[in-house]
Amino acid sequence: MRRRSTVMFLLILSVLVGLFVGCSSTPEAVQEEVESVPQSASDVVDQLPSEAEIDAGFAQLLADTTRLLEEMNAARTEAEAAGAAELFPDEFGGIASDYEALLKAQAENPQGDFRQQIENLRDKYLAMAQLAHAQRLRDQIVKASLQDSNAEAFQKGDEAMDRAKSLCAEGASGSQLLEQANLAYDSYHAVIASGYSNKCQAQRDLAIAAKEKADSLKAEKAAKDEYAIAATALADGDTAYASQSYETAYNCFVEATERFTEVYDDVFIRRATADEAIRRAKQKVEASAAIAAEADEIAPLADEDAPAADADTPLSDEGVPVSEATASAEGETVPVVAEEGLEVEQ
């Protein structure tokens, strides 16, 4: 309540001072302003903002200041995380000095209106974060030798980067700095898109070809886990490419190509080893059969069921011992008495 009374007193005092100043003006000036000058103290009071209006204005100031401070601190954290302090130490150091000065001024005047200064610092920190991202894109472009894939955009990015540094040195506004930082980032991203787009498509074709080779050996079943990892890498590459994360997509396609190739080689070697073992086993069986056949031709095996002939037993014309000859015109078996007197059937 005391603060409100003080504010109202100051406002009334300022109006009254205006009245006295007006009295010292020339008659012509007084005549021109007579319609706008209050005629009494009550008229002055009627023109002052109410306590509710004063409270509403202060509440808005407090809300805006709180929001902008949160945005500024978030931008500062983002810039630090992006490595702006390491990539642009001079520029970041200058902004940090402005930040410390702002905090000091706020501490000395808690009810002051610092919204414009806070917003300006917020944009500067946002610009530093974007410049850090742009610099990393540029490094990727140079490392992959993609400058010529979009030479115009690459040059445009370099110019915007240099301009942003100059603006920092000149103490330009945060909005100006942020504009150049965004231009640099967008230009370098266009180069990445042009260069990696072609590289991604070529690498994806290699990954698909490696997958088809693995599929020809039914590797999805023969090496289930390894095949699944390769398939996931390929799918991740497609997702990254769709979201324009071209470097990530390219790396995923490279991984998919390598993994599908490893799966194919592994399954191929295992299958070739198994086929060789089967071939050798068949070869051994065939060799054994050939040796047996050759031995049988050289020395046929005797019939195990036939009784051995005595060396002194005369043989018939057919080479059968006479004592074992059979006689049956009708094909019936007849008993034959061997020398030992045992009866056998033929």
Short mmCIF file of C-alpha atoms in Angstrom, two decimals:
data_model
loop_
_atom_site.label_atom_id
_atom_site.label_comp_id
_atom_site.label_asym_id
_atom_site.label_seq_id
_atom_site.Cartn_x
_atom_site.Cartn_y
_atom_site.Cartn_z
CA MET A 1 0.00 0.00 0.00
CA ARG A 2 2.85 2.35 0.77
CA ARG A 3 4.37 1.68 -2.64
CA ARG A 4 1.10 2.44 -4.37
CA SER A 5 0.74 5.73 -2.48
CA THR A 6 4.28 6.69 -3.43
CA VAL A 7 3.65 5.99 -7.08
CA MET A 8 0.43 7.98 -7.08
CA PHE A 9 2.13 10.88 -5.27
CA LEU A 10 4.89 10.98 -7.86
CA LEU A 11 2.39 10.94 -10.68
CA ILE A 12 0.39 13.78 -9.14
CA LEU A 13 3.56 15.75 -8.53
CA SER A 14 4.62 15.36 -12.13
CA VAL A 15 1.27 16.64 -13.38
CA LEU A 16 1.39 19.58 -11.01
CA VAL A 17 4.88 20.45 -12.18
CA GLY A 18 3.49 20.45 -15.68
CA LEU A 19 0.83 22.86 -14.60
CA PHE A 20 3.33 25.28 -13.10
CA VAL A 21 5.54 25.05 -16.15
CA GLY A 22 2.53 25.77 -18.27
CA CYS A 23 1.86 28.95 -16.32
CA SER A 24 5.27 30.28 -17.26
CA SER A 25 4.62 29.74 -20.96
CA THR A 26 3.71 32.45 -23.42
CA PRO A 27 0.08 33.49 -23.65
CA GLU A 28 -0.20 31.91 -27.09
CA ALA A 29 1.08 28.60 -25.82
CA VAL A 30 -1.21 28.76 -22.81
CA GLN A 31 -4.16 29.52 -25.05
CA GLU A 32 -3.32 26.52 -27.26
CA GLU A 33 -3.00 24.15 -24.32
CA VAL A 34 -5.82 25.47 -22.18
CA GLU A 35 -8.20 22.80 -23.35
CA SER A 36 -5.79 19.98 -22.36
CA VAL A 37 -4.79 21.37 -18.95
CA PRO A 38 -6.85 20.19 -15.95
CA GLN A 39 -8.72 22.97 -14.24
CA SER A 40 -8.51 21.60 -10.70
CA ALA A 41 -6.71 19.08 -8.49
CA SER A 42 -9.67 16.76 -8.75
CA ASP A 43 -9.32 16.79 -12.52
CA VAL A 44 -5.66 15.82 -12.11
CA VAL A 45 -6.57 12.92 -9.86
CA ASP A 46 -9.21 11.75 -12.32
CA GLN A 47 -6.58 11.49 -15.06
CA LEU A 48 -4.20 9.34 -12.97
CA PRO A 49 -4.16 5.53 -13.40
CA SER A 50 -6.02 3.63 -10.73
CA GLU A 51 -4.33 1.36 -8.21
CA ALA A 52 -5.73 -1.64 -10.08
CA GLU A 53 -4.18 -0.41 -13.32
CA ILE A 54 -0.85 0.19 -11.60
CA ASP A 55 -0.93 -3.32 -10.09
CA ALA A 56 -1.85 -4.86 -13.44
CA GLY A 57 1.03 -3.10 -15.17
CA PHE A 58 3.53 -4.20 -12.55
CA ALA A 59 2.23 -7.76 -12.70
CA GLN A 60 2.70 -7.77 -16.47
CA LEU A 61 6.23 -6.44 -16.09
CA LEU A 62 7.02 -9.17 -13.59
CA ALA A 63 5.53 -11.90 -15.80
CA ASP A 64 7.36 -10.72 -18.91
CA THR A 65 10.65 -10.40 -17.05
CA THR A 66 10.34 -13.90 -15.59
CA ARG A 67 9.53 -15.44 -18.97
CA LEU A 68 12.35 -13.68 -20.77
CA LEU A 69 14.86 -14.61 -18.08
CA GLU A 70 13.89 -18.28 -18.45
CA GLU A 71 14.26 -18.08 -22.23
CA MET A 72 17.61 -16.33 -21.92
CA ASN A 73 18.99 -18.91 -19.48
CA ALA A 74 17.76 -21.75 -21.70
CA ALA A 75 19.49 -20.17 -24.71
CA ARG A 76 22.66 -19.72 -22.69
CA THR A 77 22.61 -23.38 -21.66
CA GLU A 78 22.05 -24.45 -25.28
CA ALA A 79 24.96 -22.33 -26.48
CA GLU A 80 27.27 -23.82 -23.87
CA ALA A 81 26.14 -27.37 -24.71
CA ALA A 82 26.78 -26.70 -28.41
CA GLY A 83 30.36 -25.74 -27.60
CA ALA A 84 30.04 -22.07 -28.54
CA ALA A 85 32.47 -21.02 -25.80
CA GLU A 86 35.19 -23.24 -27.29
CA LEU A 87 34.44 -22.49 -30.96
CA PHE A 88 33.98 -18.72 -30.52
CA PRO A 89 35.77 -17.75 -27.29
CA ASP A 90 36.00 -14.01 -28.01
CA GLU A 91 32.40 -13.59 -29.14
CA PHE A 92 31.03 -15.75 -26.33
CA GLY A 93 33.16 -13.94 -23.77
CA GLY A 94 31.73 -10.57 -24.81
CA ILE A 95 28.18 -11.81 -24.43
CA ALA A 96 29.04 -13.30 -21.05
CA SER A 97 30.21 -9.84 -19.90
CA ASP A 98 26.87 -8.35 -20.94
CA TYR A 99 25.12 -11.12 -19.05
CA GLU A 100 26.99 -10.35 -15.83
CA ALA A 101 26.27 -6.63 -16.21
CA LEU A 102 22.56 -7.33 -16.60
CA LEU A 103 22.44 -9.46 -13.46
CA LYS A 104 24.18 -6.71 -11.52
CA ALA A 105 21.76 -4.05 -12.75
CA GLN A 106 18.79 -6.19 -11.81
CA ALA A 107 20.16 -6.77 -8.34
CA GLU A 108 20.57 -3.01 -7.84
CA ASN A 109 17.11 -2.21 -9.21
CA PRO A 110 14.76 -5.19 -8.70
CA GLN A 111 11.69 -3.26 -9.93
CA GLY A 112 13.38 -1.93 -13.06
CA ASP A 113 12.26 -2.76 -16.58
CA PHE A 114 15.02 -4.80 -18.22
CA ARG A 115 12.88 -6.65 -20.73
CA GLN A 116 14.59 -5.23 -23.80
CA GLN A 117 18.07 -6.05 -22.51
CA ILE A 118 17.06 -9.58 -21.54
CA GLU A 119 15.48 -10.22 -24.92
CA ASN A 120 18.58 -8.93 -26.68
CA LEU A 121 20.85 -11.26 -24.68
CA ARG A 122 18.52 -14.16 -25.32
CA ASP A 123 18.83 -13.66 -29.08
CA LYS A 124 22.61 -13.39 -28.80
CA TYR A 125 22.86 -16.71 -26.98
CA LEU A 126 20.52 -18.30 -29.51
CA ALA A 127 22.76 -16.97 -32.26
CA MET A 128 25.87 -18.41 -30.60
CA ALA A 129 24.24 -21.83 -30.34
CA GLN A 130 23.23 -21.70 -34.02
CA LEU A 131 26.71 -20.58 -35.05
CA ALA A 132 28.19 -23.55 -33.19
CA HIS A 133 25.84 -25.92 -35.03
CA ALA A 134 26.70 -24.23 -38.32
CA GLN A 135 30.44 -24.60 -37.68
CA ARG A 136 30.05 -28.33 -37.04
CA LEU A 137 28.11 -28.70 -40.28
CA ARG A 138 30.90 -26.92 -42.09
CA ASP A 139 33.46 -29.28 -40.55
CA GLN A 140 31.45 -32.25 -41.79
CA ILE A 141 31.29 -30.79 -45.28
CA VAL A 142 35.04 -30.28 -45.46
CA LYS A 143 35.79 -33.72 -43.99
CA ALA A 144 33.57 -35.42 -46.56
CA SER A 145 34.77 -33.13 -49.40
CA LEU A 146 31.23 -32.02 -50.22
CA GLN A 147 32.00 -28.34 -50.94
CA ASP A 148 31.48 -28.76 -54.68
CA SER A 149 28.13 -30.48 -54.29
CA ASN A 150 26.63 -27.01 -53.74
CA ALA A 151 29.41 -24.46 -54.07
CA GLU A 152 27.07 -21.47 -54.06
CA ALA A 153 25.45 -22.45 -50.76
CA PHE A 154 28.85 -23.19 -49.23
CA GLN A 155 30.13 -19.71 -50.11
CA LYS A 156 26.94 -18.16 -48.79
CA GLY A 157 27.41 -19.95 -45.49
CA ASP A 158 30.99 -18.73 -45.15
CA GLU A 159 29.93 -15.16 -45.81
CA ALA A 160 27.17 -15.33 -43.21
CA MET A 161 29.58 -16.82 -40.67
CA ASP A 162 32.08 -13.99 -41.20
CA ARG A 163 29.33 -11.40 -41.02
CA ALA A 164 28.08 -12.82 -37.72
CA LYS A 165 31.55 -12.55 -36.20
CA SER A 166 31.83 -8.96 -37.36
CA LEU A 167 28.46 -8.12 -35.80
CA CYS A 168 29.61 -9.56 -32.50
CA ALA A 169 32.68 -7.33 -32.55
CA GLU A 170 30.56 -4.30 -33.42
CA GLY A 171 28.13 -4.93 -30.57
CA ALA A 172 25.16 -5.34 -32.90
CA SER A 173 21.76 -6.40 -31.65
CA GLY A 174 20.94 -9.99 -30.93
CA SER A 175 18.31 -10.12 -33.66
CA GLN A 176 20.88 -9.08 -36.30
CA LEU A 177 23.33 -11.67 -35.07
CA LEU A 178 20.70 -14.39 -34.99
CA GLU A 179 19.68 -13.62 -38.57
CA GLN A 180 23.21 -14.23 -39.86
CA ALA A 181 23.65 -17.33 -37.72
CA ASN A 182 20.48 -18.86 -39.14
CA LEU A 183 21.61 -18.01 -42.66
CA ALA A 184 24.96 -19.71 -42.12
CA TYR A 185 23.33 -22.84 -40.70
CA ASP A 186 20.72 -23.09 -43.47
CA SER A 187 23.37 -22.63 -46.16
CA TYR A 188 25.64 -25.35 -44.80
CA HIS A 189 22.68 -27.66 -44.32
CA ALA A 190 21.81 -27.20 -47.99
CA VAL A 191 25.32 -28.36 -48.89
CA ILE A 192 24.97 -31.40 -46.64
CA ALA A 193 21.63 -32.21 -48.23
CA SER A 194 23.03 -31.96 -51.75
CA GLY A 195 26.14 -34.00 -51.06
CA TYR A 196 24.85 -36.66 -48.73
CA SER A 197 21.64 -37.19 -50.64
CA ASN A 198 23.53 -38.76 -53.54
CA LYS A 199 25.95 -40.59 -51.24
CA CYS A 200 23.08 -41.97 -49.18
CA GLN A 201 21.28 -43.33 -52.22
CA ALA A 202 24.41 -44.99 -53.58
CA GLN A 203 25.24 -46.51 -50.19
CA ARG A 204 21.67 -47.71 -49.70
CA ASP A 205 21.86 -49.53 -53.04
CA LEU A 206 24.96 -51.33 -51.79
CA ALA A 207 23.17 -52.28 -48.57
CA ILE A 208 20.19 -53.68 -50.50
CA ALA A 209 22.52 -55.70 -52.75
CA ALA A 210 24.28 -57.14 -49.70
CA LYS A 211 20.91 -58.03 -48.18
CA GLU A 212 19.81 -59.84 -51.34
CA LYS A 213 23.01 -61.93 -51.31
CA ALA A 214 22.35 -62.88 -47.69
CA ASP A 215 18.75 -63.74 -48.55
CA SER A 216 19.94 -66.06 -51.33
CA LEU A 217 21.46 -68.28 -48.63
CA LYS A 218 18.40 -67.96 -46.37
CA ALA A 219 20.63 -66.19 -43.86
CA GLU A 220 17.63 -64.86 -41.96
CA LYS A 221 17.21 -68.36 -40.53
CA ALA A 222 20.82 -69.52 -40.60
CA ALA A 223 22.11 -66.43 -38.73
CA LYS A 224 18.96 -65.00 -37.16
CA ASP A 225 20.47 -62.56 -34.64
CA GLU A 226 23.16 -61.13 -36.93
CA TYR A 227 20.65 -60.74 -39.76
CA ALA A 228 18.24 -58.86 -37.47
CA ILE A 229 20.95 -56.35 -36.48
CA ALA A 230 21.74 -55.67 -40.13
CA ALA A 231 18.06 -55.23 -40.97
CA THR A 232 17.65 -52.75 -38.09
CA ALA A 233 20.57 -50.66 -39.36
CA LEU A 234 18.96 -50.50 -42.79
CA ALA A 235 15.60 -49.43 -41.33
CA ASP A 236 17.27 -46.78 -39.16
CA GLY A 237 18.97 -45.40 -42.24
CA ASP A 238 15.65 -45.03 -44.05
CA THR A 239 14.15 -43.24 -41.05
CA ALA A 240 17.08 -40.84 -40.74
CA TYR A 241 17.01 -40.09 -44.47
CA ALA A 242 13.30 -39.28 -44.33
CA SER A 243 13.96 -36.78 -41.52
CA GLN A 244 16.86 -35.24 -43.54
CA SER A 245 19.50 -36.45 -41.09
CA TYR A 246 21.69 -37.33 -44.03
CA GLU A 247 24.95 -38.06 -42.24
CA THR A 248 23.20 -40.39 -39.80
CA ALA A 249 21.40 -42.08 -42.67
CA TYR A 250 24.65 -42.57 -44.58
CA ASN A 251 26.39 -44.11 -41.57
CA CYS A 252 23.45 -46.47 -41.01
CA PHE A 253 23.55 -47.61 -44.65
CA VAL A 254 27.29 -48.22 -44.35
CA GLU A 255 26.72 -50.33 -41.23
CA ALA A 256 23.91 -52.28 -42.90
CA THR A 257 26.12 -53.03 -45.90
CA GLU A 258 28.94 -54.30 -43.72
CA ARG A 259 26.71 -56.43 -41.50
CA PHE A 260 24.80 -58.05 -44.37
CA THR A 261 28.13 -58.85 -46.03
CA GLU A 262 29.45 -60.43 -42.83
CA VAL A 263 26.27 -62.49 -42.48
CA TYR A 264 26.57 -63.72 -46.06
CA ASP A 265 30.25 -64.64 -45.66
CA ASP A 266 29.61 -66.47 -42.39
CA VAL A 267 26.69 -68.52 -43.72
CA PHE A 268 28.51 -69.20 -46.99
CA ILE A 269 31.60 -70.55 -45.19
CA ARG A 270 29.54 -72.72 -42.87
CA ARG A 271 27.52 -74.11 -45.74
CA ALA A 272 30.61 -74.71 -47.88
CA THR A 273 32.28 -76.52 -44.97
CA ALA A 274 29.24 -78.75 -44.52
CA ASP A 275 29.06 -79.47 -48.27
CA GLU A 276 32.75 -80.38 -48.35
CA ALA A 277 32.31 -82.78 -45.44
CA ILE A 278 29.42 -84.46 -47.24
CA ARG A 279 31.42 -84.67 -50.47
CA ARG A 280 34.35 -86.30 -48.72
CA ALA A 281 32.09 -88.80 -46.98
CA LYS A 282 30.51 -89.79 -50.28
CA GLN A 283 33.94 -90.05 -51.84
CA LYS A 284 35.07 -92.43 -49.11
CA VAL A 285 31.99 -94.60 -49.57
CA GLU A 286 32.48 -94.75 -53.33
CA ALA A 287 36.16 -95.56 -52.91
CA SER A 288 35.37 -98.39 -50.49
CA ALA A 289 32.81 -99.85 -52.89
CA ALA A 290 35.26 -99.72 -55.78
CA ILE A 291 37.96 -101.47 -53.75
CA ALA A 292 35.52 -104.18 -52.71
CA ALA A 293 34.40 -104.74 -56.28
CA GLU A 294 37.98 -104.98 -57.48
CA ALA A 295 38.86 -107.45 -54.73
CA ASP A 296 35.85 -109.59 -55.58
CA GLU A 297 36.96 -109.82 -59.18
CA ILE A 298 40.43 -110.90 -58.14
CA ALA A 299 39.36 -113.39 -55.45
CA PRO A 300 35.62 -114.05 -55.26
CA LEU A 301 34.34 -114.97 -51.81
CA ALA A 302 33.25 -118.65 -51.30
CA ASP A 303 29.64 -119.45 -50.51
CA GLU A 304 29.56 -119.67 -46.73
CA ASP A 305 26.62 -122.09 -46.79
CA ALA A 306 28.28 -124.61 -49.09
CA PRO A 307 30.30 -127.39 -47.40
CA ALA A 308 33.98 -127.42 -48.17
CA ALA A 309 35.00 -130.09 -50.69
CA ASP A 310 37.63 -132.65 -49.73
CA ALA A 311 40.69 -132.53 -51.84
CA ASP A 312 40.32 -136.24 -52.66
CA THR A 313 36.61 -136.09 -53.49
CA PRO A 314 36.06 -136.49 -57.25
CA LEU A 315 34.14 -133.68 -58.91
CA SER A 316 31.38 -133.99 -61.46
CA ASP A 317 31.50 -132.32 -64.82
CA GLU A 318 29.92 -129.22 -63.24
CA GLY A 319 32.59 -129.10 -60.55
CA VAL A 320 30.29 -130.40 -57.76
CA PRO A 321 31.44 -133.29 -55.51
CA VAL A 322 30.00 -136.55 -56.71
CA SER A 323 28.72 -137.42 -53.27
CA GLU A 324 26.48 -134.27 -53.32
CA ALA A 325 24.98 -134.84 -56.76
CA THR A 326 21.23 -134.57 -56.95
CA ALA A 327 18.99 -136.59 -59.20
CA SER A 328 15.39 -135.63 -59.72
CA ALA A 329 13.88 -135.31 -63.10
CA GLU A 330 10.90 -133.53 -61.60
CA GLY A 331 13.02 -131.09 -59.60
CA GLU A 332 12.34 -132.66 -56.20
CA THR A 333 15.03 -132.72 -53.57
CA VAL A 334 16.40 -136.15 -52.80
CA PRO A 335 18.42 -137.18 -49.87
CA VAL A 336 22.10 -137.50 -50.41
CA VAL A 337 24.32 -139.41 -48.04
CA ALA A 338 27.63 -137.79 -47.44
CA GLU A 339 30.71 -139.64 -46.48
CA GLU A 340 30.09 -138.92 -42.84
CA GLY A 341 26.62 -140.55 -43.14
CA LEU A 342 24.69 -137.17 -42.42
CA GLU A 343 21.58 -136.52 -44.40
CA VAL A 344 21.19 -133.02 -45.81
CA GLU A 345 18.71 -131.45 -48.15
CA GLN A 346 19.68 -129.73 -51.35
#
